[in-house]
CSV table of C-alpha atoms in Angstrom, one decimal:
chain,number,residue,atom,x,y,z
A,17,MET,CA,110.4,51.1,92.9
A,18,THR,CA,110.4,55.0,92.0
A,19,PHE,CA,107.0,54.6,90.5
A,20,PHE,CA,105.6,53.8,93.8
A,21,GLU,CA,107.7,56.4,95.5
A,22,ASP,CA,106.5,59.0,92.8
A,23,ILE,CA,102.7,57.9,93.8
A,24,ARG,CA,103.9,58.4,97.7
A,25,GLN,CA,105.2,61.6,97.1
A,26,ALA,CA,102.1,62.9,95.3
A,27,ILE,CA,99.7,61.7,97.8
A,28,LYS,CA,101.9,63.5,100.5
A,29,GLY,CA,101.7,66.8,98.2
A,30,LEU,CA,98.1,66.3,97.9
A,31,TYR,CA,98.0,66.3,101.9
A,32,SER,CA,99.9,69.3,102.1
A,33,LEU,CA,97.6,71.5,99.9
A,34,VAL,CA,95.0,70.3,101.8
A,35,ILE,CA,96.5,71.4,105.1
A,36,GLY,CA,97.1,74.9,103.3
A,37,LEU,CA,93.6,75.2,102.3
A,38,ARG,CA,92.6,74.6,106.1
A,39,ILE,CA,94.8,77.7,107.1
A,40,THR,CA,93.4,79.8,105.1
A,41,GLY,CA,90.2,78.5,105.7
A,42,ARG,CA,90.8,79.1,109.5
A,43,ALA,CA,91.9,82.6,108.6
A,44,LEU,CA,88.9,83.3,106.7
A,45,LEU,CA,86.8,82.5,109.9
A,46,THR,CA,88.8,84.4,111.9
A,47,LYS,CA,87.9,88.2,113.1
A,48,THR,CA,89.6,90.9,110.8
A,49,GLU,CA,92.3,92.8,112.8
A,50,THR,CA,92.0,95.9,110.9
A,51,VAL,CA,90.8,99.0,112.9
A,52,HIS,CA,88.6,101.1,110.4
A,53,TYR,CA,90.9,104.5,110.9
A,54,PRO,CA,88.6,107.4,110.9
A,55,ARG,CA,85.8,105.7,112.7
A,56,GLN,CA,87.9,103.8,115.5
A,57,THR,CA,91.6,104.8,116.4
A,58,VAL,CA,94.1,102.3,118.2
A,59,ASP,CA,94.4,102.5,122.1
A,60,ASN,CA,97.8,101.1,122.7
A,61,ILE,CA,100.2,104.0,121.4
A,62,ASP,CA,102.6,104.2,124.1
A,63,THR,CA,105.2,102.4,122.2
A,64,TYR,CA,104.7,104.4,119.2
A,65,HIS,CA,107.8,106.4,118.2
A,66,GLY,CA,106.2,109.6,116.4
A,67,HIS,CA,108.2,112.9,115.6
A,68,ILE,CA,110.4,114.2,118.3
A,69,GLU,CA,109.3,116.6,121.1
A,70,PHE,CA,110.8,118.2,124.2
A,71,VAL,CA,110.3,116.2,127.6
A,72,PRO,CA,108.2,118.6,129.6
A,73,THR,CA,109.6,120.4,132.3
A,74,ASP,CA,108.4,123.5,134.3
A,75,ALA,CA,111.4,125.7,133.2
A,76,PRO,CA,110.0,129.3,132.2
A,77,ASP,CA,110.0,130.8,128.6
A,78,HIS,CA,111.6,127.5,127.1
A,79,TYR,CA,109.8,124.7,128.8
A,80,SER,CA,112.7,122.2,128.4
A,81,LYS,CA,115.9,120.9,129.5
A,82,CYS,CA,117.6,122.2,126.3
A,83,ILE,CA,121.1,123.7,126.6
A,84,ALA,CA,120.8,124.7,122.9
A,85,CYS,CA,124.5,123.2,122.5
A,86,GLY,CA,123.4,121.9,118.9
A,87,THR,CA,124.4,118.2,118.9
A,88,CYS,CA,121.1,117.3,117.8
A,89,ALA,CA,121.0,119.3,114.8
A,90,ARG,CA,124.8,118.4,114.1
A,91,ASN,CA,123.9,114.6,114.4
A,92,CYS,CA,120.9,114.6,112.3
A,93,PRO,CA,121.5,113.1,109.1
A,94,SER,CA,118.3,114.7,107.1
A,95,GLY,CA,119.3,118.2,108.8
A,96,CYS,CA,115.8,118.5,109.6
A,97,ILE,CA,116.4,120.4,113.1
A,98,THR,CA,117.5,124.3,113.6
A,99,VAL,CA,118.5,125.2,116.9
A,100,GLU,CA,119.0,128.9,117.7
A,101,LYS,CA,120.7,130.0,120.9
A,102,ALA,CA,119.1,132.8,122.8
A,103,VAL,CA,120.7,135.9,123.1
A,104,LEU,CA,121.0,137.6,126.5
A,105,PRO,CA,120.4,141.5,126.6
A,106,PRO,CA,123.5,143.4,126.6
A,107,GLU,CA,124.8,143.9,130.2
A,108,ILE,CA,127.0,147.1,131.3
A,109,GLY,CA,130.4,146.1,132.3
A,110,GLU,CA,132.4,147.8,134.9
A,111,ASP,CA,133.8,150.4,132.5
A,112,GLY,CA,130.2,151.4,131.9
A,113,LYS,CA,130.3,150.4,128.3
A,114,PRO,CA,127.7,147.9,127.0
A,115,GLN,CA,129.7,144.5,126.6
A,116,LYS,CA,129.2,141.9,123.9
A,117,PRO,CA,126.2,140.4,124.1
A,118,LYS,CA,126.5,136.7,126.0
A,119,LYS,CA,124.6,133.6,124.6
A,120,ALA,CA,122.1,131.9,127.1
A,121,LYS,CA,121.9,128.2,127.8
A,122,TYR,CA,118.8,127.8,126.6
A,123,PRO,CA,117.0,127.8,122.9
A,124,SER,CA,115.0,130.8,121.4
A,125,LEU,CA,114.1,128.7,118.5
A,126,PHE,CA,113.8,125.0,118.2
A,127,HIS,CA,112.7,124.1,114.6
A,128,LEU,CA,111.9,120.6,113.5
A,129,ASP,CA,110.8,119.5,109.6
A,130,TYR,CA,109.3,116.4,110.0
A,131,ASN,CA,108.9,116.2,106.4
A,132,TYR,CA,112.6,115.1,106.2
A,133,CYS,CA,112.9,113.3,109.4
A,134,SER,CA,113.8,109.7,108.9
A,135,LEU,CA,113.0,109.2,112.6
A,136,CYS,CA,116.4,107.3,113.1
A,137,GLY,CA,116.4,108.8,116.7
A,138,HIS,CA,120.4,110.2,116.7
A,139,CYS,CA,118.9,113.4,118.1
A,140,VAL,CA,117.2,111.6,121.1
A,141,GLU,CA,120.2,109.4,121.8
A,142,ASN,CA,123.2,112.3,121.5
A,143,CYS,CA,121.0,114.8,123.4
A,144,PRO,CA,123.6,115.6,126.7
A,145,THR,CA,120.6,116.7,128.9
A,146,ASN,CA,118.1,114.1,127.8
A,147,ALA,CA,115.6,116.9,126.4
A,148,LEU,CA,114.1,115.3,123.7
A,149,ARG,CA,111.9,112.2,123.2
A,150,PHE,CA,109.5,110.7,120.6
A,151,SER,CA,106.1,111.6,120.8
A,152,THR,CA,103.1,109.6,120.2
A,153,ASP,CA,101.4,111.5,117.6
A,154,VAL,CA,100.1,108.9,115.4
A,155,TYR,CA,97.3,110.8,113.4
A,156,LEU,CA,99.1,113.4,111.7
A,157,ALA,CA,97.3,114.5,108.5
A,158,GLY,CA,97.6,117.8,106.8
A,159,PHE,CA,97.4,119.7,103.4
A,160,SER,CA,100.5,121.4,103.1
A,161,ARG,CA,104.1,120.7,103.7
A,162,GLU,CA,104.2,123.5,106.5
A,163,ASP,CA,101.6,121.4,108.6
A,164,PHE,CA,104.6,119.2,109.5
A,165,GLU,CA,107.0,121.8,110.4
A,166,TYR,CA,106.7,122.2,114.2
A,167,ASP,CA,108.1,124.5,116.3
A,168,LEU,CA,109.0,122.5,119.4
A,169,ILE,CA,109.1,125.5,122.0
A,170,GLU,CA,105.6,126.8,121.0
A,171,ARG,CA,104.5,123.0,121.1
A,172,SER,CA,105.5,122.7,124.8
A,173,ARG,CA,104.4,125.9,125.7
A,174,LYS,CA,101.1,124.9,124.4
A,175,ALA,CA,101.1,121.6,126.1
A,176,LEU,CA,101.5,122.9,129.4
A,177,GLU,CA,98.7,125.0,128.9
A,178,ASP,CA,96.5,122.7,128.1
A,179,LYS,CA,97.3,120.9,131.2
A,180,GLU,CA,96.8,123.8,133.2
B,10,MET,CA,52.9,91.3,64.4
B,11,ILE,CA,53.9,89.4,67.5
B,12,PRO,CA,52.6,85.8,66.3
B,13,THR,CA,54.6,86.1,63.2
B,14,ILE,CA,57.7,86.1,65.3
B,15,PRO,CA,58.9,82.5,65.8
B,16,ALA,CA,58.6,81.7,69.5
B,17,GLU,CA,62.2,80.5,69.3
B,18,LEU,CA,63.5,83.5,68.0
B,19,LEU,CA,61.8,85.5,71.0
B,20,ARG,CA,63.3,82.8,73.5
B,21,LEU,CA,66.8,83.3,72.2
B,22,LEU,CA,66.2,87.2,72.1
B,23,ILE,CA,65.3,87.1,76.0
B,24,PHE,CA,67.9,84.7,76.6
B,25,THR,CA,70.7,86.9,75.2
B,26,VAL,CA,69.2,90.2,77.2
B,27,ALA,CA,68.8,87.9,80.4
B,28,ILE,CA,72.3,86.5,80.0
B,29,LEU,CA,74.0,89.8,79.2
B,30,ALA,CA,72.5,91.3,82.4
B,31,PHE,CA,73.5,88.1,84.5
B,32,VAL,CA,77.1,88.5,83.0
B,33,SER,CA,77.4,92.0,83.9
B,34,LEU,CA,75.9,91.9,87.7
B,35,ASN,CA,77.7,88.7,88.1
B,36,ALA,CA,81.2,90.1,87.1
B,37,LEU,CA,80.7,93.1,89.4
B,38,ILE,CA,79.7,90.8,92.2
B,39,LEU,CA,82.6,88.3,91.6
B,40,VAL,CA,85.1,90.8,91.5
B,41,TRP,CA,84.2,92.4,94.6
B,42,LEU,CA,83.7,88.9,96.3
B,43,GLU,CA,87.0,88.2,95.0
B,44,ARG,CA,88.5,91.0,96.8
B,45,LYS,CA,86.5,90.5,100.0
B,46,LEU,CA,87.6,86.7,100.2
B,47,ALA,CA,91.2,87.7,99.6
B,48,GLY,CA,90.9,90.3,102.4
B,49,HIS,CA,89.2,87.9,104.9
B,50,PHE,CA,91.8,85.0,103.9
B,51,GLN,CA,94.4,87.4,105.1
B,52,VAL,CA,92.4,88.6,108.3
B,53,ARG,CA,91.8,92.0,106.7
B,54,PRO,CA,88.3,93.2,105.5
B,55,GLY,CA,89.1,94.0,101.9
B,56,PRO,CA,87.1,96.9,100.1
B,57,PHE,CA,84.9,98.6,103.0
B,58,GLU,CA,84.4,102.1,102.2
B,59,VAL,CA,82.3,102.4,99.1
B,60,GLY,CA,79.0,101.2,100.0
B,61,PRO,CA,77.6,98.9,102.7
B,62,HIS,CA,81.0,96.5,103.2
B,63,GLY,CA,82.3,98.0,99.8
B,64,LEU,CA,79.8,96.4,97.8
B,65,LEU,CA,79.6,99.6,95.2
B,66,GLN,CA,83.6,99.4,94.8
B,67,THR,CA,83.6,97.4,91.5
B,68,LEU,CA,80.8,99.6,90.1
B,69,CYS,CA,82.9,102.5,90.7
B,70,ASP,CA,86.1,101.0,89.5
B,71,GLY,CA,84.1,99.7,86.3
B,72,LEU,CA,83.0,103.5,85.7
B,73,LYS,CA,86.5,104.6,86.3
B,74,LEU,CA,87.8,101.9,84.1
B,75,MET,CA,85.2,103.2,81.3
B,76,GLY,CA,86.5,106.7,81.7
B,77,LYS,CA,89.9,105.9,80.8
B,78,GLN,CA,91.6,106.2,77.1
B,79,LEU,CA,91.6,103.2,75.0
B,80,VAL,CA,95.3,103.1,73.8
B,81,ALA,CA,97.3,100.7,71.3
B,82,PRO,CA,100.8,100.6,71.3
B,83,ALA,CA,102.4,102.3,68.0
B,84,ALA,CA,103.8,99.0,66.9
B,85,ALA,CA,100.8,96.8,67.6
B,86,ASP,CA,98.8,94.9,65.2
B,87,LYS,CA,95.7,97.4,65.6
B,88,ARG,CA,93.2,94.8,63.6
B,89,LEU,CA,94.2,92.0,66.0
B,90,PHE,CA,94.9,94.1,68.9
B,91,TRP,CA,91.3,95.3,69.1
B,92,LEU,CA,89.7,91.8,67.8
B,93,ALA,CA,91.2,90.1,70.9
B,94,PRO,CA,89.0,91.3,73.9
B,95,ILE,CA,85.9,91.2,71.7
B,96,LEU,CA,86.8,87.7,70.7
B,97,ALA,CA,87.5,87.1,74.7
B,98,PHE,CA,83.9,87.9,75.7
B,99,ALA,CA,82.0,87.1,72.4
B,100,PRO,CA,81.9,83.3,72.8
B,101,VAL,CA,80.2,83.9,76.5
B,102,PHE,CA,76.9,83.8,74.9
B,103,LEU,CA,77.2,80.6,73.1
B,104,CYS,CA,78.5,79.0,76.0
B,105,PHE,CA,75.8,80.0,78.2
B,106,LEU,CA,73.2,78.7,75.7
B,107,PRO,CA,73.0,74.8,76.3
B,108,ILE,CA,73.7,75.0,80.0
B,109,PRO,CA,70.3,74.3,81.9
B,110,PHE,CA,70.1,76.4,84.8
B,111,GLY,CA,66.7,74.8,85.5
B,112,PRO,CA,64.5,72.1,84.7
B,113,THR,CA,63.1,74.4,81.8
B,114,LEU,CA,65.3,77.6,82.0
B,115,LEU,CA,67.9,77.2,79.3
B,116,GLY,CA,68.8,79.1,76.5
B,117,MET,CA,68.1,76.4,73.7
B,118,GLU,CA,67.7,72.7,73.8
B,119,PHE,CA,71.2,71.1,72.1
B,120,GLU,CA,71.6,67.9,71.3
B,121,ILE,CA,75.2,68.0,71.4
B,122,GLY,CA,75.5,70.9,74.1
B,123,VAL,CA,78.6,69.3,75.4
B,124,VAL,CA,80.8,69.4,72.6
B,125,LEU,CA,79.5,73.1,71.8
B,126,ILE,CA,80.9,74.2,75.2
B,127,LEU,CA,84.0,72.5,74.8
B,128,ALA,CA,84.5,73.8,71.4
B,129,PHE,CA,83.6,77.3,72.2
B,130,THR,CA,85.6,77.7,75.3
B,131,GLY,CA,88.6,76.8,73.4
B,132,LEU,CA,88.0,80.0,71.6
B,133,SER,CA,89.2,82.1,74.6
B,134,VAL,CA,92.8,80.6,74.0
B,135,LEU,CA,92.6,82.2,70.8
B,136,ALA,CA,91.8,85.6,72.1
B,137,THR,CA,94.9,85.3,74.5
B,138,ILE,CA,97.0,84.2,71.7
B,139,LEU,CA,95.7,87.1,69.5
B,140,ALA,CA,96.1,89.3,72.5
B,141,GLY,CA,99.8,88.8,73.2
B,142,TRP,CA,100.6,88.5,69.5
B,143,GLY,CA,98.9,91.6,68.5
B,144,SER,CA,100.5,93.7,71.5
B,145,ASN,CA,103.9,93.5,69.9
B,146,ASN,CA,105.3,93.3,73.6
B,147,LYS,CA,107.7,90.7,74.9
B,148,PHE,CA,105.6,90.0,78.2
B,149,SER,CA,102.5,89.8,76.0
B,150,LEU,CA,104.2,87.4,73.8
B,151,LEU,CA,105.3,85.4,76.5
B,152,GLY,CA,101.9,85.1,78.2
B,153,ALA,CA,100.6,84.0,75.0
B,154,SER,CA,102.9,81.5,74.4
B,155,ARG,CA,102.4,79.8,77.8
B,156,ALA,CA,98.6,79.8,77.1
B,157,VAL,CA,99.1,77.8,74.1
B,158,SER,CA,100.7,75.3,76.0
B,159,GLN,CA,98.9,75.3,78.9
B,160,ALA,CA,95.7,75.0,76.6
B,161,VAL,CA,97.1,71.8,74.5
B,162,ALA,CA,98.2,70.5,77.9
B,163,TYR,CA,94.7,71.0,79.7
B,164,GLU,CA,92.5,70.3,77.1
B,165,VAL,CA,93.5,66.5,76.9
B,166,PRO,CA,92.6,65.5,80.3
B,167,LEU,CA,89.5,67.6,80.3
B,168,LEU,CA,88.3,66.2,77.3
B,169,ILE,CA,88.8,62.5,78.7
B,170,THR,CA,87.0,63.2,82.0
B,171,VAL,CA,84.0,64.7,80.0
B,172,LEU,CA,84.3,61.9,77.8
B,173,GLY,CA,83.8,59.5,80.6
B,174,ILE,CA,80.6,61.1,81.9
B,175,VAL,CA,79.4,61.3,78.5
B,176,MET,CA,79.8,57.3,78.0
B,177,TYR,CA,77.8,57.0,81.2
B,178,SER,CA,75.2,59.0,80.5
B,179,GLY,CA,75.1,57.9,76.8
B,180,SER,CA,74.1,61.3,75.7
B,181,LEU,CA,75.9,64.9,74.9
B,182,ASN,CA,72.7,66.7,76.0
B,183,PHE,CA,73.1,68.7,79.2
B,184,SER,CA,69.5,68.5,80.1
B,185,GLU,CA,69.5,64.8,80.0
B,186,ILE,CA,72.9,64.4,81.7
B,187,VAL,CA,71.3,66.3,84.4
B,188,ALA,CA,68.1,64.4,84.2
B,189,MET,CA,69.9,61.2,84.7
B,190,GLN,CA,71.2,62.2,88.0
B,191,GLY,CA,69.0,62.0,91.2
B,192,SER,CA,68.1,64.8,94.0
B,193,TRP,CA,70.3,63.3,96.5
B,194,PRO,CA,74.2,63.8,96.5
B,195,TRP,CA,74.8,60.3,96.2
B,196,GLN,CA,72.6,59.9,93.3
B,197,TRP,CA,75.3,62.3,91.7
B,198,ASN,CA,77.7,61.3,89.1
B,199,ILE,CA,80.5,62.8,91.2
B,200,MET,CA,80.0,59.8,93.5
B,201,LEU,CA,80.9,57.1,90.7
B,202,GLN,CA,83.5,59.2,89.1
B,203,PRO,CA,85.2,61.3,92.0
B,204,LEU,CA,88.3,61.0,90.4
B,205,GLY,CA,86.6,62.4,87.0
B,206,PHE,CA,85.6,65.4,89.1
B,207,PHE,CA,89.0,65.9,90.7
B,208,ILE,CA,90.6,66.0,87.1
B,209,PHE,CA,87.8,68.1,85.7
B,210,PHE,CA,88.0,70.6,88.2
B,211,ILE,CA,91.9,71.1,88.2
B,212,CYS,CA,91.5,71.1,84.3
B,213,SER,CA,88.9,73.5,84.5
B,214,LEU,CA,91.3,75.9,86.9
B,215,ALA,CA,93.7,75.9,84.3
B,216,GLU,CA,91.2,76.3,81.4
B,217,CYS,CA,90.3,79.7,82.5
B,218,ASN,CA,93.6,80.8,83.7
B,219,ARG,CA,93.0,80.6,87.5
B,220,ALA,CA,95.7,80.9,90.2
B,221,PRO,CA,97.7,78.7,90.9
B,222,PHE,CA,97.8,78.2,86.8
B,223,ASP,CA,97.7,82.0,86.2
B,224,LEU,CA,100.9,81.5,83.9
B,225,PRO,CA,99.5,83.6,81.0
B,226,GLU,CA,99.3,86.5,83.3
B,227,ALA,CA,101.7,86.0,85.8
B,228,GLU,CA,101.9,89.1,87.6
B,229,SER,CA,105.3,88.8,89.0
B,230,GLU,CA,107.0,87.6,86.2
B,231,LEU,CA,105.2,89.1,83.0
B,232,THR,CA,103.8,92.2,84.5
B,233,ALA,CA,100.5,91.7,83.6
B,234,GLY,CA,101.1,88.8,80.7
B,235,PHE,CA,99.0,88.9,77.7
B,236,HIS,CA,96.9,92.0,78.8
B,237,THR,CA,99.8,94.2,79.6
B,238,GLU,CA,99.2,96.7,76.9
B,239,TYR,CA,95.4,97.0,77.2
B,240,SER,CA,93.8,99.9,78.9
B,241,SER,CA,90.4,101.0,79.6
B,242,MET,CA,87.6,98.4,78.5
B,243,GLY,CA,90.0,96.4,76.2
B,244,PHE,CA,91.1,95.4,79.8
B,245,GLY,CA,87.8,95.4,81.3
B,246,LEU,CA,86.4,92.8,78.3
B,247,PHE,CA,89.3,90.5,79.5
B,248,PHE,CA,88.3,90.9,83.2
B,249,PHE,CA,84.7,90.2,82.5
B,250,ALA,CA,85.5,87.2,80.1
B,251,GLU,CA,87.7,85.9,83.0
B,252,TYR,CA,84.8,85.8,85.7
B,253,THR,CA,82.3,84.6,83.3
B,254,ASN,CA,84.6,81.9,82.2
B,255,MET,CA,84.8,80.9,86.1
B,256,VAL,CA,80.9,80.5,85.7
B,257,ILE,CA,80.8,78.8,82.6
B,258,VAL,CA,83.3,76.1,83.7
B,259,SER,CA,81.7,75.7,87.3
B,260,SER,CA,78.2,75.5,85.6
B,261,VAL,CA,79.7,72.6,83.4
B,262,GLY,CA,81.0,71.0,86.5
B,263,THR,CA,77.9,71.3,88.0
B,264,ALA,CA,75.9,70.2,85.4
B,265,LEU,CA,78.0,67.1,84.5
B,266,PHE,CA,79.0,65.9,88.3
B,267,LEU,CA,77.3,67.8,90.7
B,268,GLY,CA,73.5,67.1,89.4
B,269,GLY,CA,73.0,70.3,87.9
B,270,TRP,CA,69.6,71.8,89.5
B,271,HIS,CA,68.9,68.3,91.2
B,272,GLY,CA,69.0,69.0,95.0
B,273,PRO,CA,67.7,67.8,98.3
B,274,PHE,CA,63.9,68.4,98.8
B,275,VAL,CA,63.1,71.0,96.1
B,276,ASP,CA,64.5,70.8,92.7
B,277,GLY,CA,65.3,74.1,91.0
B,278,TRP,CA,67.7,76.8,89.6
B,279,TRP,CA,68.7,77.8,93.4
B,280,TRP,CA,70.5,74.5,93.6
B,281,PHE,CA,72.1,75.0,90.4
B,282,ALA,CA,73.2,78.5,91.5
B,283,ALA,CA,74.4,77.3,94.8
B,284,LYS,CA,76.5,74.7,93.4
B,285,VAL,CA,78.1,77.1,91.0
B,286,TYR,CA,79.0,79.6,93.4
B,287,PHE,CA,80.3,76.9,95.8
B,288,LEU,CA,82.5,75.7,93.2
B,289,ILE,CA,83.5,79.7,92.6
B,290,PHE,CA,84.0,79.9,96.1
B,291,VAL,CA,86.5,76.9,96.3
B,292,MET,CA,88.7,78.4,93.2
B,293,MET,CA,89.0,81.5,94.9
B,294,TRP,CA,89.9,79.7,98.2
B,295,MET,CA,92.7,78.1,96.0
B,296,ARG,CA,93.8,81.0,94.5
B,297,TRP,CA,94.7,82.7,97.9
B,298,THR,CA,96.2,79.6,99.3
B,299,PHE,CA,98.4,78.2,96.8
B,300,PRO,CA,101.6,79.9,95.1
B,301,ARG,CA,101.7,79.9,91.3
B,302,VAL,CA,103.2,76.6,89.7
B,303,ARG,CA,106.4,77.0,87.7
B,304,PHE,CA,105.8,76.2,84.1
B,305,ASP,CA,107.8,72.9,83.6
B,306,GLN,CA,105.7,71.8,86.9
B,307,LEU,CA,102.4,72.8,85.1
B,308,LEU,CA,103.2,70.6,82.1
B,309,ASN,CA,104.2,67.8,84.1
B,310,LEU,CA,101.3,67.8,86.0
B,311,SER,CA,99.2,67.3,83.2
B,312,TRP,CA,101.2,65.0,80.9
B,313,LYS,CA,102.5,63.0,83.9
B,314,TRP,CA,99.7,62.9,86.2
B,315,LEU,CA,96.3,64.3,85.0
B,316,ILE,CA,96.2,62.4,81.9
B,317,PRO,CA,97.5,59.0,82.7
B,318,LEU,CA,94.7,59.2,85.6
B,319,ALA,CA,92.2,60.5,83.3
B,320,LEU,CA,92.7,57.5,81.1
B,321,ILE,CA,92.6,55.1,84.1
B,322,ASN,CA,89.2,56.9,84.9
B,323,ILE,CA,87.8,56.3,81.4
B,324,PHE,CA,88.7,52.7,81.6
B,325,TYR,CA,87.0,52.3,84.8
B,326,VAL,CA,84.1,54.2,83.7
B,327,ALA,CA,84.2,51.6,80.7
B,328,VAL,CA,83.9,48.6,82.9
B,329,LEU,CA,81.4,50.4,85.3
B,330,VAL,CA,79.0,51.0,81.9
B,331,LYS,CA,79.5,47.1,80.8
B,332,ILE,CA,78.5,46.0,84.3
C-alpha cells in the first residue's frame, strides 16, 4: 500500500506547490507598499518614537518641567544624556556676606548625544516630573556626528518660537 | 572581394555578432527583470532609482563589476581558475546555433541540432567543476561536487524526455520538429506529452542551477558555492552564462514542446520570443516562491520520481507512435 500512499503524498505535494505559486502570484499583482522616500513621506508618524525631547511648557528660560535631578542621566545605559543644574546668582545673607551659591530647580544644560542612544526609554519612564517624551522626528539625515547631538533646551525654545 | 567569401561563413559571422549583442542585452534585461520581479513578489518595487523604474541599474552594476580588480586566490590553480568562467560562457554560441528563432531565422541548419545542444549544455557543468576545483576553497569544492551529482541525476530524465519528442517527430533537427507542430496550442507537442514537458521543465531548472535546485551556489550554506572566489568579470561571466543558459533551455523547451515560432494568427519570431520569455518568467516565479530543496531530496526527486516517470512517458510515446 505504501506505493499508493507515496503517489498520494506526491500529488498532495504538487498541489501545495501550486498553492505557493498562487500566493506569490497574487502578491505580484498587488500594489507595492513602499513609500519612495525623498519624493514621498509617510503621514502617520504619531506613534513613532524618535529621540527624546521636552514636553513643551511655557516655563520661562528653560521651557520644560525638568527639575534637573539627573535621574535620566543616571538611568541612561548608553550615557548619552548630560544634565547640568543652573546656578543661581549668589545672594547677600543676613550677615552682609555673599552666601554659597544655591543650585536652581531647573537645568542650565540638557545635552543629548543621539549617536549613542538605543531608544530604550528609561529616561522617559523614570522622569519624576514627566518632562520627557519621544519626538516624532523621522527624517533625520546628516553629514557629521555633531548633527545628532541636541541641546534640548535650545530645541524647546526654537519650537516655542516657531509656534508663536 | 565580397563574392569570394562563402555565404555560409558570412551568415555565421553575422550570427555570432547578433548573438553576442542579444546575449549581452538579454542578460542586462533579465537581471533587471529578476530583481524587479523579486521585488514585486514581495510587494516592494525592486530597483527604482537608476533610470526609469531602475532600468539602468544593471548597466551601472555591470560597469562597477568591470571596474573591479581580478583577484585569484594565492593557492588556486590559476590556469583552471581562469579557464572556468570562459568555459562557462564559450559554449553559448554553439548552443544558439541550431535554435530556430523564426522560419528562416537560425544560425545554421543542423541535422543533429538536438544532440549538439544536449552535448554543449553539459559543458557548463564542467565549468562549474573547474571553478570549484581551481579555487582551492572548501565552499567552492562542495558546490562543485554538488553540481556533479546534480548534473548526472538530471541529465538522465532530461535525455529520456527529449528522446520521447525525437521518437515522435522522427528527427533530431529543430527546424523539422518545429515544422511538424501546428499554429494552435492543441497542435503542439505539449498536448500529446504533457508529462514529458513537466519533466523537461523541472530538469531544465536543475540543469541551469535555478532555484529551487540552486545547490551548487546555495548562498545560505556555501556563501556563493562554486563562484565564491571570483571577482570582477570572472563572476560576471558566470552570471552572464547563467542567464543565457536560462534562455537556451527555454528556447529548447519552446522548440520541442511549445511549437517554436508557430502561434495563432501570424507565425514568426515574436511567438518564439513570447514563449521563451514566458518560460523564463515562470522560472523566476518559482525561484521567489519555493525554498531550496535539500540535497538528498534533490537526488531522490530525480532517481525515484523523474526517471521512472520519464520511462513511463517514453513507453507512452512508443505506443502513440505505433498507433
